[in-house]
CSV table of C-alpha atoms in Angstrom, one decimal:
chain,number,residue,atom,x,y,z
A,29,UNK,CA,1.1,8.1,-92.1
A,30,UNK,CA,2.7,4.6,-90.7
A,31,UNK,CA,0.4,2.5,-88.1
A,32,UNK,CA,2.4,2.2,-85.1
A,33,UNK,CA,4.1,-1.2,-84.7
A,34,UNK,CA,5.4,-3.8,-82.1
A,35,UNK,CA,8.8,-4.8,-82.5
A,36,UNK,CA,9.0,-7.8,-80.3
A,37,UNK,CA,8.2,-9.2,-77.0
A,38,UNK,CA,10.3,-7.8,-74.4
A,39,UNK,CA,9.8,-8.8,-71.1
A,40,UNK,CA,7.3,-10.3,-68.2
A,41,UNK,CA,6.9,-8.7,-64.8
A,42,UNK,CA,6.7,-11.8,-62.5
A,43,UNK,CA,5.6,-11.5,-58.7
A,44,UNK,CA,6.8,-14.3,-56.5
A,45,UNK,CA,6.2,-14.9,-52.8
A,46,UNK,CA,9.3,-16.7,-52.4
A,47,UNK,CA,11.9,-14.2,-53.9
A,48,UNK,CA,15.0,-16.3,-52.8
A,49,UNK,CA,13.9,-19.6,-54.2
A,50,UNK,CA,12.5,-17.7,-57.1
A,51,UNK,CA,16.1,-16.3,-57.8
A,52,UNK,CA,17.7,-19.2,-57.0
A,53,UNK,CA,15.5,-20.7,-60.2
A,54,UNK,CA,16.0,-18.2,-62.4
A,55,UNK,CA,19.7,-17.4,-61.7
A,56,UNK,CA,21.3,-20.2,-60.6
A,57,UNK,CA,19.2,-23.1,-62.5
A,58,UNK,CA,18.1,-21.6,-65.7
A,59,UNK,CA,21.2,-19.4,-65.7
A,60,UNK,CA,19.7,-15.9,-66.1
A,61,UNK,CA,22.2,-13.1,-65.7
A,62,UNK,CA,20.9,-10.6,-62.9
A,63,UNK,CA,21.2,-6.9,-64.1
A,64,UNK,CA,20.0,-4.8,-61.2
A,65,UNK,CA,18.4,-4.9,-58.2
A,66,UNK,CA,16.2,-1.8,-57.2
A,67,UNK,CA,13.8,-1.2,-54.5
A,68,UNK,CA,13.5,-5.4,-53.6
A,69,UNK,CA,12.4,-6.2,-57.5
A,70,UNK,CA,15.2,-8.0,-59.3
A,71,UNK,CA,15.9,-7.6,-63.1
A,72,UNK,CA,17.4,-10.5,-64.9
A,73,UNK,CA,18.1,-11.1,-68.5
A,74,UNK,CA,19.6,-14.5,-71.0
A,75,UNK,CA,23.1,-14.3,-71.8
A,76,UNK,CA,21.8,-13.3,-75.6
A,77,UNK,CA,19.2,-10.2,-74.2
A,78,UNK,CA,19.9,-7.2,-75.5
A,79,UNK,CA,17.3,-5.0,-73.1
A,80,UNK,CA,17.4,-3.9,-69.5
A,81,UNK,CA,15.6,-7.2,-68.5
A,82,UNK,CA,13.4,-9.8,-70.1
A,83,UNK,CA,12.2,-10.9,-66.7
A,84,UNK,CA,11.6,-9.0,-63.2
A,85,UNK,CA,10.8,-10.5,-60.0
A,86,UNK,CA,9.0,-8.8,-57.1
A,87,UNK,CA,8.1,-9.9,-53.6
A,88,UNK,CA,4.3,-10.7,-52.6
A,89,UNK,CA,1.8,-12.5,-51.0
A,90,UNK,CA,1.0,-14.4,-54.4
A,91,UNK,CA,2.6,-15.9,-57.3
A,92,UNK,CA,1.5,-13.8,-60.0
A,93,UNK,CA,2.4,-11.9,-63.5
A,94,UNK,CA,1.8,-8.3,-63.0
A,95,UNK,CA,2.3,-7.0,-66.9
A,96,UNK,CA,3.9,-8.6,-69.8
A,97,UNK,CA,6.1,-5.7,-71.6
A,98,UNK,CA,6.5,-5.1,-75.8
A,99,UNK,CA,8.8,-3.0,-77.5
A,100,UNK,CA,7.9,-0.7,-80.0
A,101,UNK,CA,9.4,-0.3,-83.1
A,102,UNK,CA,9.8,3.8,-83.0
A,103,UNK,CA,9.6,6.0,-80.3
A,104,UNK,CA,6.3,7.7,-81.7
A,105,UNK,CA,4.6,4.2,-81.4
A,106,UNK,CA,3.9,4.1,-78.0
A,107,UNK,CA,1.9,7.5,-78.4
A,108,UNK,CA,0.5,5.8,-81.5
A,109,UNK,CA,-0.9,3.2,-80.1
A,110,UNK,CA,-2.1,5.6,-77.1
A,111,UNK,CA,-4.2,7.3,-79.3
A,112,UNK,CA,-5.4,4.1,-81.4
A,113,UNK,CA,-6.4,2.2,-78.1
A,114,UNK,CA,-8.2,5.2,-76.6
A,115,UNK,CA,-10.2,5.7,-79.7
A,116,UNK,CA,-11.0,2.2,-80.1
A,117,UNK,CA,-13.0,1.8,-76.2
A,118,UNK,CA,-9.5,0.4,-74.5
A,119,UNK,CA,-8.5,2.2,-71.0
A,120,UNK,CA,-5.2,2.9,-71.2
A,121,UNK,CA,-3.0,3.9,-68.3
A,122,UNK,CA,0.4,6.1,-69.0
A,123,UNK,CA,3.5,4.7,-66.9
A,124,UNK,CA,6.3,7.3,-66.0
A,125,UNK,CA,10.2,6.8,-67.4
A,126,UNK,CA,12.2,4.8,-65.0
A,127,UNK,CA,9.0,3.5,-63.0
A,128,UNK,CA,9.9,0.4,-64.2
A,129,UNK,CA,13.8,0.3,-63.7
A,130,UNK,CA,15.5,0.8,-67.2
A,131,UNK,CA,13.1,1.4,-69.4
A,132,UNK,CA,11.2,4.7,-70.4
A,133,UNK,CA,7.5,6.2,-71.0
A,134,UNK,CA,5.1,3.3,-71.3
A,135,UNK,CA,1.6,2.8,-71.7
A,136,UNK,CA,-0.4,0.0,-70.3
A,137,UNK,CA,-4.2,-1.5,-70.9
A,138,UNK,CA,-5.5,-4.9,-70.5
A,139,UNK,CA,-6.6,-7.3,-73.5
A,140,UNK,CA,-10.0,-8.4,-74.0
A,141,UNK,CA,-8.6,-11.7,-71.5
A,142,UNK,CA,-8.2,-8.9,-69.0
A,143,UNK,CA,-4.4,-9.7,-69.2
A,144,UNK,CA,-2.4,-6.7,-68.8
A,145,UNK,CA,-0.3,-5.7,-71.7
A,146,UNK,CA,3.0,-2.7,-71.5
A,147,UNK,CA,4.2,-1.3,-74.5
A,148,UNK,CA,7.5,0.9,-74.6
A,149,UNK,CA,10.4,1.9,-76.8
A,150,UNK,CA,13.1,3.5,-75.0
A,151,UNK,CA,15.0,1.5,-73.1
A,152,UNK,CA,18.5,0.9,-71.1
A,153,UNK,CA,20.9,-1.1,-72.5
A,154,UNK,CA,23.3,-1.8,-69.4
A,155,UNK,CA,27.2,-1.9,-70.6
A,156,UNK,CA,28.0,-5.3,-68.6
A,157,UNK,CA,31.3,-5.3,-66.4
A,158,UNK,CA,34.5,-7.1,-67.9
A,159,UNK,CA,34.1,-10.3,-65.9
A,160,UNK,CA,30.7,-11.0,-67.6
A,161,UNK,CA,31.3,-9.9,-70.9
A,162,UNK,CA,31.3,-11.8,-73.8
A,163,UNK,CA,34.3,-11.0,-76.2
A,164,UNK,CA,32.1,-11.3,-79.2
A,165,UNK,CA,31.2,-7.5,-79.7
A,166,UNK,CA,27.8,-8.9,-81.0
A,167,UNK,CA,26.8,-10.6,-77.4
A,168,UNK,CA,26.2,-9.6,-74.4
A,169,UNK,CA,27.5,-12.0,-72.2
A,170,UNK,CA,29.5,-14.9,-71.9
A,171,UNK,CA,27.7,-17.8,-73.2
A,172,UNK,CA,27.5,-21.2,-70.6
A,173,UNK,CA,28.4,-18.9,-67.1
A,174,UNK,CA,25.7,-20.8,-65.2
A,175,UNK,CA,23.0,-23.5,-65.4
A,176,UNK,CA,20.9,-23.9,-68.6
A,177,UNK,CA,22.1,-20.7,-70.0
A,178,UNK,CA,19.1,-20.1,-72.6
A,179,UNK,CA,20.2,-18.0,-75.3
A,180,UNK,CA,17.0,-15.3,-75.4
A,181,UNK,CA,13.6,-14.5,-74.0
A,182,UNK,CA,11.2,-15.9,-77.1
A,183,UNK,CA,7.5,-16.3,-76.2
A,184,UNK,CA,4.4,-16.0,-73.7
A,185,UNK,CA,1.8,-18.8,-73.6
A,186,UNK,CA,-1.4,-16.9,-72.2
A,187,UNK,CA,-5.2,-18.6,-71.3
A,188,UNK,CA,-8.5,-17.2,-70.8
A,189,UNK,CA,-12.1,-18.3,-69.0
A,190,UNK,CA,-13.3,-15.5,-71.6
A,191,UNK,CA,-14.1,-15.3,-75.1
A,192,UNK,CA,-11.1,-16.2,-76.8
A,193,UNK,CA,-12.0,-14.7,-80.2
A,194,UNK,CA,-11.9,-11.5,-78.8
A,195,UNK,CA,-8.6,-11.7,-78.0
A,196,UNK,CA,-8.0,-12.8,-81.4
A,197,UNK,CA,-9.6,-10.2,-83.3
A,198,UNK,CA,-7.8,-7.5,-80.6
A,199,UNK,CA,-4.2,-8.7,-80.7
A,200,UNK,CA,-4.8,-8.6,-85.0
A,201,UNK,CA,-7.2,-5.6,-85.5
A,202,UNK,CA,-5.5,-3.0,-82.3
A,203,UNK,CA,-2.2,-4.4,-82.3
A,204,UNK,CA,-1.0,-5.9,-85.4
A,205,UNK,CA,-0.2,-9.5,-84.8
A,206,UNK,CA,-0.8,-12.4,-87.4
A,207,UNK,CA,-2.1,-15.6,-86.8
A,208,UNK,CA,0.2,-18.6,-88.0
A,209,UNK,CA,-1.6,-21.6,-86.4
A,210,UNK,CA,-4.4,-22.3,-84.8
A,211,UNK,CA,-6.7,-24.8,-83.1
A,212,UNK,CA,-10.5,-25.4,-84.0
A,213,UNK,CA,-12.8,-27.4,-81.7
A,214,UNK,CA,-15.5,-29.6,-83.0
A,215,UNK,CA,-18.1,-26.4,-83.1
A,216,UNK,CA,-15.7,-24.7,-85.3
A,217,UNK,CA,-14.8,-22.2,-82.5
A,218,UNK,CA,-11.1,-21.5,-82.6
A,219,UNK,CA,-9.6,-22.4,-79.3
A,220,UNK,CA,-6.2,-21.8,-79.4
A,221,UNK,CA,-4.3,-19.3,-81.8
A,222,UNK,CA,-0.4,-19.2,-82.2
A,223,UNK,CA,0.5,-15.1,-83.1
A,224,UNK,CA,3.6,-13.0,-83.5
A,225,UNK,CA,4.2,-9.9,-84.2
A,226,UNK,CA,7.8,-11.4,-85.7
A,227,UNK,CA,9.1,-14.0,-88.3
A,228,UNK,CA,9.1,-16.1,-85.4
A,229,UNK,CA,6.0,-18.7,-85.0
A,230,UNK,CA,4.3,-17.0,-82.3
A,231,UNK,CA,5.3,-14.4,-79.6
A,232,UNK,CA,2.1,-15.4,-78.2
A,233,UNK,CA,-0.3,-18.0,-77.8
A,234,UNK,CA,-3.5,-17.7,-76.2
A,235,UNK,CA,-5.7,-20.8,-75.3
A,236,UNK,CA,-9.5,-20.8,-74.2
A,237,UNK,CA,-9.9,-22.5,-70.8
A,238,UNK,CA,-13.2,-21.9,-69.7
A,239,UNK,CA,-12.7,-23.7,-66.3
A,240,UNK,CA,-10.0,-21.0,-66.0
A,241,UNK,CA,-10.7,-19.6,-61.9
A,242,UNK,CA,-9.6,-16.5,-63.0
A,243,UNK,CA,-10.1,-14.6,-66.4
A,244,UNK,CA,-6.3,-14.1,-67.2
A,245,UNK,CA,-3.8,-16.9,-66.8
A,246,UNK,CA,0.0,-17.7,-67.5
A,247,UNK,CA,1.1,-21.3,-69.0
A,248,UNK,CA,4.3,-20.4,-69.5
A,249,UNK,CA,7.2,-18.2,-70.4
A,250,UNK,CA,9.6,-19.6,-72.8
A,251,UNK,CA,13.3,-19.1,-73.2
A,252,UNK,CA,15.1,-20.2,-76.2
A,253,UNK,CA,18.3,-22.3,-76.7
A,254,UNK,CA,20.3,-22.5,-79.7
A,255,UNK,CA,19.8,-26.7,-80.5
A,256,UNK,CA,18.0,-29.7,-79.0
A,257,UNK,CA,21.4,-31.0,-77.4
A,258,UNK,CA,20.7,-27.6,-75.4
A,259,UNK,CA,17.9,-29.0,-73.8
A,260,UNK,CA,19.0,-32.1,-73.4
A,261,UNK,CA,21.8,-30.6,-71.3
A,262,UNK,CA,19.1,-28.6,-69.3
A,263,UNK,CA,17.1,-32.1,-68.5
A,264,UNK,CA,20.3,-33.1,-67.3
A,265,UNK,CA,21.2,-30.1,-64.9
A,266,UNK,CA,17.4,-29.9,-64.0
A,267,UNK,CA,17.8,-33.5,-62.7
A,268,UNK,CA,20.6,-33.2,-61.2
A,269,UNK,CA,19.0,-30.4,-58.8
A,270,UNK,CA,16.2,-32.8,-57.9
A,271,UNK,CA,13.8,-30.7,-60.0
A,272,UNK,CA,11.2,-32.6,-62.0
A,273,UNK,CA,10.3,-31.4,-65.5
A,274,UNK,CA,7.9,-32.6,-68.7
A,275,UNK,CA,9.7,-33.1,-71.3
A,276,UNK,CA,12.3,-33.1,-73.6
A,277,UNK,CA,9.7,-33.3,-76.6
A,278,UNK,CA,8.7,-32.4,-80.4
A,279,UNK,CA,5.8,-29.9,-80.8
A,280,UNK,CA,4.1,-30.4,-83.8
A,281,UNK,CA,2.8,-26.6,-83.7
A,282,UNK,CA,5.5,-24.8,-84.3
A,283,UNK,CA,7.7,-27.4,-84.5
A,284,UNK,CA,10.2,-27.1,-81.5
A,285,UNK,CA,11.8,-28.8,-79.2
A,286,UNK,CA,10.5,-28.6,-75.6
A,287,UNK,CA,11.0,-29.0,-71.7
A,288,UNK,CA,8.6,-27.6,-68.8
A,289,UNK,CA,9.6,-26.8,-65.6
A,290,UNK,CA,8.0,-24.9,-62.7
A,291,UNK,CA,9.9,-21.7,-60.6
A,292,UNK,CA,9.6,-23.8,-56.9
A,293,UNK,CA,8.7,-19.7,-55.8
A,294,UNK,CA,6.0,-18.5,-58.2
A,295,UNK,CA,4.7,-21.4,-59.5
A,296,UNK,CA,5.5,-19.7,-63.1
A,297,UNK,CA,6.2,-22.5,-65.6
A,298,UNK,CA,9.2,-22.4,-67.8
A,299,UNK,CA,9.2,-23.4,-71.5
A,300,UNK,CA,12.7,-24.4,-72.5
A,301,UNK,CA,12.9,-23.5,-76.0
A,302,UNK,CA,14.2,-24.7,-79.6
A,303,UNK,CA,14.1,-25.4,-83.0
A,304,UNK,CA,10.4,-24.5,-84.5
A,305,UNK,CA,10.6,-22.7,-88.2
A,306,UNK,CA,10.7,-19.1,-88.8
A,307,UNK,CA,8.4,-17.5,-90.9
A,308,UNK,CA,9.1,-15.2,-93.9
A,309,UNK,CA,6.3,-15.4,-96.7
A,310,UNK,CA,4.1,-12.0,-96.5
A,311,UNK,CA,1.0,-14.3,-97.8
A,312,UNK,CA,1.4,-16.7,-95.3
A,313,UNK,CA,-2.0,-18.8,-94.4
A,314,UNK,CA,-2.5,-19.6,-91.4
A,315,UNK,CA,-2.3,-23.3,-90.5
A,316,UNK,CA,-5.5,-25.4,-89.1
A,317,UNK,CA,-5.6,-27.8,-86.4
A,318,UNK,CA,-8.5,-29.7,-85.8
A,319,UNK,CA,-9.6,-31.7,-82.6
A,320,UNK,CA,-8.6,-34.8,-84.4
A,321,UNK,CA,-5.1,-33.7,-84.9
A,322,UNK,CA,-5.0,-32.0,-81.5
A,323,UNK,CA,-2.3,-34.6,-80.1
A,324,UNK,CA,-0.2,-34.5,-83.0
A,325,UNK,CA,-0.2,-30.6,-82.9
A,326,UNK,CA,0.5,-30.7,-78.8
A,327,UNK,CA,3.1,-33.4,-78.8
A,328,UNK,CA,4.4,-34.9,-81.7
A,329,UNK,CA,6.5,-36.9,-79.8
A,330,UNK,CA,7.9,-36.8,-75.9
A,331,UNK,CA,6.0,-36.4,-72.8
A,332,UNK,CA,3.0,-34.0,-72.6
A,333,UNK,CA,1.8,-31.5,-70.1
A,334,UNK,CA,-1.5,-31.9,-71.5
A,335,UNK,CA,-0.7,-36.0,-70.0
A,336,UNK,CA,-0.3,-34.5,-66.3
A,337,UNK,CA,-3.3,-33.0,-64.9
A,338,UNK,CA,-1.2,-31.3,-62.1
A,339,UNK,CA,1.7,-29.5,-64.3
A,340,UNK,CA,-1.5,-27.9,-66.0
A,341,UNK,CA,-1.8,-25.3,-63.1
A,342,UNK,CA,-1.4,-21.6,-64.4
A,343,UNK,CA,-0.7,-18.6,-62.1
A,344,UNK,CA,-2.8,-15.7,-62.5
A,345,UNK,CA,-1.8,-12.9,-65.0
């Protein structure tokens, strides 16, 4: 009998209370391609998204992220994980098809962090109308349409006022993700942990932030382009809209190439996203930060977030 199994991250359910200027953003700036609108929450997707949506936005009174979706590798998983979840102590609530436009029978629960996690496998994949579509059978759209044009949806940066290490030991032990890097304070507590669930570095990273005012926080979402001249072009268009940004920089976790910028109508920052290193070795050990090396790890080179106390605001999740 297999363990059920995530596939990969699949999308975030984002509430905004400034819908326009939150579409505006998302659309128009970082050059999402809009899918379908149903019942005043929007469904957008990267030119290179294969799924119904990576991202939805829904009016309210508060910038917020409702659930952050995962796709299962079989259709049996989500059942799977039902039963694994209920067994293990974890609440878990079953979501009708088609509640959440496009995408079939879910199951939701909240981690340790008390963030609140979706997992599905059946989903729509819309056929896209001639004017959008890409002529490479292997893409979904055209590449370049609008703004920053990020290739993909890639990763979720998530903090906590709880204990951290509980989310660790859930996300490893109930879900299946492996550490690849990770952050050690000077009480050998680990602080920060970089996970995925794919060859990628992480599909999530969750940081301790005990002065958190809420349990369950957002950092970021991240959207990935193909090369650093990407994101240079992105600084460029970002600037040109009169938006300011952190960034473009060298993480030395993971490696990539980075620029931050915040939705004016949420409040949701955006990681845009390249390079890093992809991991393929099935004994892989996870790497080690200390305090000490904490800069090098944040920001190898570039501007920091970590250098501006303001762009460290998260939104609740």
């Amino acid at each position: 009998m297999f363990l059920p199994e995530i596939a990969k991250l699949g999308h975030v359910a984002l509430v905004t209370p400034d819908l326009e200027k939150s579409l505006w953003f998302f659309r128009d700036v970082i050059g999402l391609e809009v899918t379908e609108e149903v019942d005043e929450t929007i469904y957008l997707r990267a030119w290179g998204d294969f799924e119904h949506h990576s991202l939805s936005l829904t009016a309210g009174e508060k910038g917020y992220v409702d659930h952050i979706g995962w796709r299962t590798k079989r259709p049996e998983d989500v059942e799977g994980f039902a039963r694994l979840l209920t067994k293990a102590g974890t609440e878990v609530k079953w979501i009708e098809a088609e509640t959440e436009r496009g995408q079939g029978v879910a199951i939701r629960f909240q981690l340790p962090s008390q963030h609140t996690f979706e997992l599905y496998y059946d989903v729509e994949k819309p056929v896209v109308e001639e004017g959008r579509r890409s002529v490479l059978k292997n893409q979904t759209y055209k590449s370049w349409n609008r703004g920053v044009s990020p290739r993909r949806f890639d990763h979720v940066n998530i903090h906590t006022s709880t204990d951290a290490s509980l989310t660790y030991e859930f996300l490893e032990n109930q879900l299946g993700f492996k550490m690849r890097e990770f952050l050690k304070d000077d009480d050998n507590q680990t602080i920060a942990g970089w996970m995925s669930v794919t060859p990628l570095v992480h599909d999530v990273a969750v940081l301790s932030k005990p002065q958190a005012p809420t349990p369950a926080r957002l950092h970021h979402i991240a959207y990935w382009s193909d090369n650093m001249q990407d994101i240079l072009r992105a600084a460029d268009i970002l600037k040109e809209q009169g938006i300011n940004f952190i960034g473009p920089g060298k993480h030395g976790i993971s490696q990539a190439m980075y620029l931050y910028v915040m939705d004016p109508g949420s409040g949701c920052r955006v990681e845009l996203f390249s390079g890093g290193y992809l991991i393929f070795e099935p004994d892989w050990d996870p790497i080690e930060w200390t305090m000490e090396e904490r800069s090098v790890g944040n920001t190898y080179w570039g501007e920091s977030v970590q250098d501006k106390p303001e762009n460290n605001i998260t939104i609740e999740a």
